[in-house]
Short mmCIF file of C-alpha atoms in Angstrom, two decimals:
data_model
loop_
_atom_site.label_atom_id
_atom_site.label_comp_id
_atom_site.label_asym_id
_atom_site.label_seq_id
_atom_site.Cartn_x
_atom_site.Cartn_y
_atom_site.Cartn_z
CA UNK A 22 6.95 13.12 19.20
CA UNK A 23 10.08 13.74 17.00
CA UNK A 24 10.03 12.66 13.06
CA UNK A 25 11.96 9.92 13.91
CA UNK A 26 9.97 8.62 16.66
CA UNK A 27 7.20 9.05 14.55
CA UNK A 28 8.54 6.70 11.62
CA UNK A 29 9.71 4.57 14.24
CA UNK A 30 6.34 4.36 15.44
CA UNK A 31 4.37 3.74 12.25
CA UNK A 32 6.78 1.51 10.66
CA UNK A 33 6.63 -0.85 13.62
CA UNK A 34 2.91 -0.85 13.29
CA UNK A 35 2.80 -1.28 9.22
CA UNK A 36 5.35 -4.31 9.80
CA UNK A 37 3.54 -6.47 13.47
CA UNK A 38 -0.19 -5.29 11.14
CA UNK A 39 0.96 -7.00 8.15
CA UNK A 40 3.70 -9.95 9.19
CA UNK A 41 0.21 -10.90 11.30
CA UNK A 42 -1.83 -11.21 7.92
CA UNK A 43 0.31 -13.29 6.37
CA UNK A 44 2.99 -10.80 4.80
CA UNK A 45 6.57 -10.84 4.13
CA UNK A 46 9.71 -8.53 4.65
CA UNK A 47 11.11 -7.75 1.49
CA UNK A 48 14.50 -8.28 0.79
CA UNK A 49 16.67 -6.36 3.46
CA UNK A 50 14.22 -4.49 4.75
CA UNK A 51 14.13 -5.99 8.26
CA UNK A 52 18.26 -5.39 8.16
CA UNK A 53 17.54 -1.85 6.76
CA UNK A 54 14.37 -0.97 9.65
CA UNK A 55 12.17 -0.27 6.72
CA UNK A 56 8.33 -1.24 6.66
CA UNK A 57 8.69 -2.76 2.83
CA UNK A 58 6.81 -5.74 2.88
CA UNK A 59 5.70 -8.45 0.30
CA UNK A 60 1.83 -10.64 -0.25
CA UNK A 61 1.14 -12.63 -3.18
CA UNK A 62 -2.56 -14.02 -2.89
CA UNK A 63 -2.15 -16.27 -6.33
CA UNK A 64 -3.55 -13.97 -8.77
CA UNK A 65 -1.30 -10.51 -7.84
CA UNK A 66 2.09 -9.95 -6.26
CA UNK A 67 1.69 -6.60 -4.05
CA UNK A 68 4.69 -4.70 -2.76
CA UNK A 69 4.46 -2.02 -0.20
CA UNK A 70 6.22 -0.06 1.15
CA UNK A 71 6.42 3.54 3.54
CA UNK A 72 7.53 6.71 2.74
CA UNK A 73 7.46 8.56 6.29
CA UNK A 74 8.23 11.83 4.83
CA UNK A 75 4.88 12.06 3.17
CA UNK A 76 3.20 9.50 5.57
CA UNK A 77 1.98 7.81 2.19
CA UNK A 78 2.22 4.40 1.54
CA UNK A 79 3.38 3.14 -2.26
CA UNK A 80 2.50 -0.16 -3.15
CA UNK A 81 2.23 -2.01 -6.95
CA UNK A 82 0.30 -4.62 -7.58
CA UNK A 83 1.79 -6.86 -10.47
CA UNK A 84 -0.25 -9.42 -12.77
CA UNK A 85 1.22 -12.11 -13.92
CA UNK A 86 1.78 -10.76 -17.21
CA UNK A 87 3.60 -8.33 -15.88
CA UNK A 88 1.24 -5.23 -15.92
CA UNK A 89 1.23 -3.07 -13.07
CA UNK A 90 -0.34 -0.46 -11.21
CA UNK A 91 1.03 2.00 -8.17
CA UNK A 92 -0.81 2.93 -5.76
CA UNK A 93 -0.18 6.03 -3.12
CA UNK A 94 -2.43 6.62 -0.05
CA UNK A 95 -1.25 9.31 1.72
CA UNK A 96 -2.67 8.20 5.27
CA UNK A 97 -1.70 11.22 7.70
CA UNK A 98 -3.81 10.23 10.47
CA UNK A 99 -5.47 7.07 8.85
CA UNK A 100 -2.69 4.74 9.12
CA UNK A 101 -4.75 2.21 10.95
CA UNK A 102 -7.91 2.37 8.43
CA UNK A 103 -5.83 2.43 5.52
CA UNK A 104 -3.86 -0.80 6.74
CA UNK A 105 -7.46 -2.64 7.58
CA UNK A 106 -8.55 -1.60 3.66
CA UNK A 107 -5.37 -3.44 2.64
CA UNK A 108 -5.59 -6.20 4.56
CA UNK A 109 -9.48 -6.91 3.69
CA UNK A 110 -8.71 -6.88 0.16
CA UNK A 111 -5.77 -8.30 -0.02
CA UNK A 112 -7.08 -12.16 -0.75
CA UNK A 113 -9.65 -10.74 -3.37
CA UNK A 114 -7.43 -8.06 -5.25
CA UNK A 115 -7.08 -9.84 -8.96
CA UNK A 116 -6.31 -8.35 -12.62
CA UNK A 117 -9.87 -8.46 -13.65
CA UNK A 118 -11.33 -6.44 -9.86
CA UNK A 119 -8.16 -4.13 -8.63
CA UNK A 120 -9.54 -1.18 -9.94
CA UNK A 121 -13.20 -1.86 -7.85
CA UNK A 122 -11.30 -3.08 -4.76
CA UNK A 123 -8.84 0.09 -5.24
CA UNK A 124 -12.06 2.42 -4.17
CA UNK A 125 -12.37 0.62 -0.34
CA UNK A 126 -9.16 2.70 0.19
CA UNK A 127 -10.89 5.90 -0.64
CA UNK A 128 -13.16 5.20 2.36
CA UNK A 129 -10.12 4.50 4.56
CA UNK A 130 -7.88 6.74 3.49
CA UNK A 131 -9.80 10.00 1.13
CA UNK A 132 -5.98 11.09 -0.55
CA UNK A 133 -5.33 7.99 -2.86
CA UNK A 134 -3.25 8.47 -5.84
CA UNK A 135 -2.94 5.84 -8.65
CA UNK A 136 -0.41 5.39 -11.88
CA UNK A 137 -1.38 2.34 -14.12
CA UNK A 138 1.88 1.44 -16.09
CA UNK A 139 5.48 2.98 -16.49
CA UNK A 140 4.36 6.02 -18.44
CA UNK A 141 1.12 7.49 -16.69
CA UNK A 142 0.74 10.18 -14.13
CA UNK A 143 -0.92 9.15 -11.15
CA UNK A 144 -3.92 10.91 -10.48
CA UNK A 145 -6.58 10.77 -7.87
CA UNK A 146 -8.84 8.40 -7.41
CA UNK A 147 -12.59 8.55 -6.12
CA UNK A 148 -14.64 6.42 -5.27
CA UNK A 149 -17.57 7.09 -8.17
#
């Protein structure tokens, strides 16, 4: 399979996985072919979004006051587990439990990055 069959491929997935739990297109991304999608569950706004070159996904979560943290899994061959660690916590994710819920995509997906704020580097997270 080419690298463009291959983005082709997961993209689709990302977008029917997510659109069926409740998830929106962001702003020209259906125009654009992208898998950039939007879920607000009342307490956090969380924007995703695929990078096919690194087969990583990058997605903020945003409090209402503003704060946020990125978040990178790089899923490889995980795409599937690291969409069903999204989607079961994306109804519980909240300012006061992100970093917790952040850990059940260690277990999906072992190469998860996070950057808390503008400034920070993102470094690895574990699960301890």
């Amino acid at each position: 399979m080419s690298d463009r069959d291959l983005h082709a491929s997961e993209a689709g997935r990302i977008i029917v996985r997510l659109k069926a739990a409740g998830w929106d297109m962001a702003d020209g991304a259906e125009t654009l072919g992208l898998a950039s999608m939007t879920y607000h569950n009342g307490r956090m706004l969380i924007e995703l979004e695929q990078d096919y070159e690194q087969r990583e996904l990058l997605f903020t979560l945003e409090s209402p006051d503003g704060r946020g943290t990125t978040v990178y899994p790089v899923y490889g061959d995980s795409l599937e587990a690291t969409l069903d660690a999204v989607i079961g916590f994306q109804d519980r994710v909240g300012p006061e439990n992100f970093q917790e819920i952040l850990k059940e995509l260690v277990v999906a997906c072992p190469e998860v990055y996070v950057q808390e704020g503008d400034d920070s580097e993102a470094r690895l997270l574990t699960a301890e």
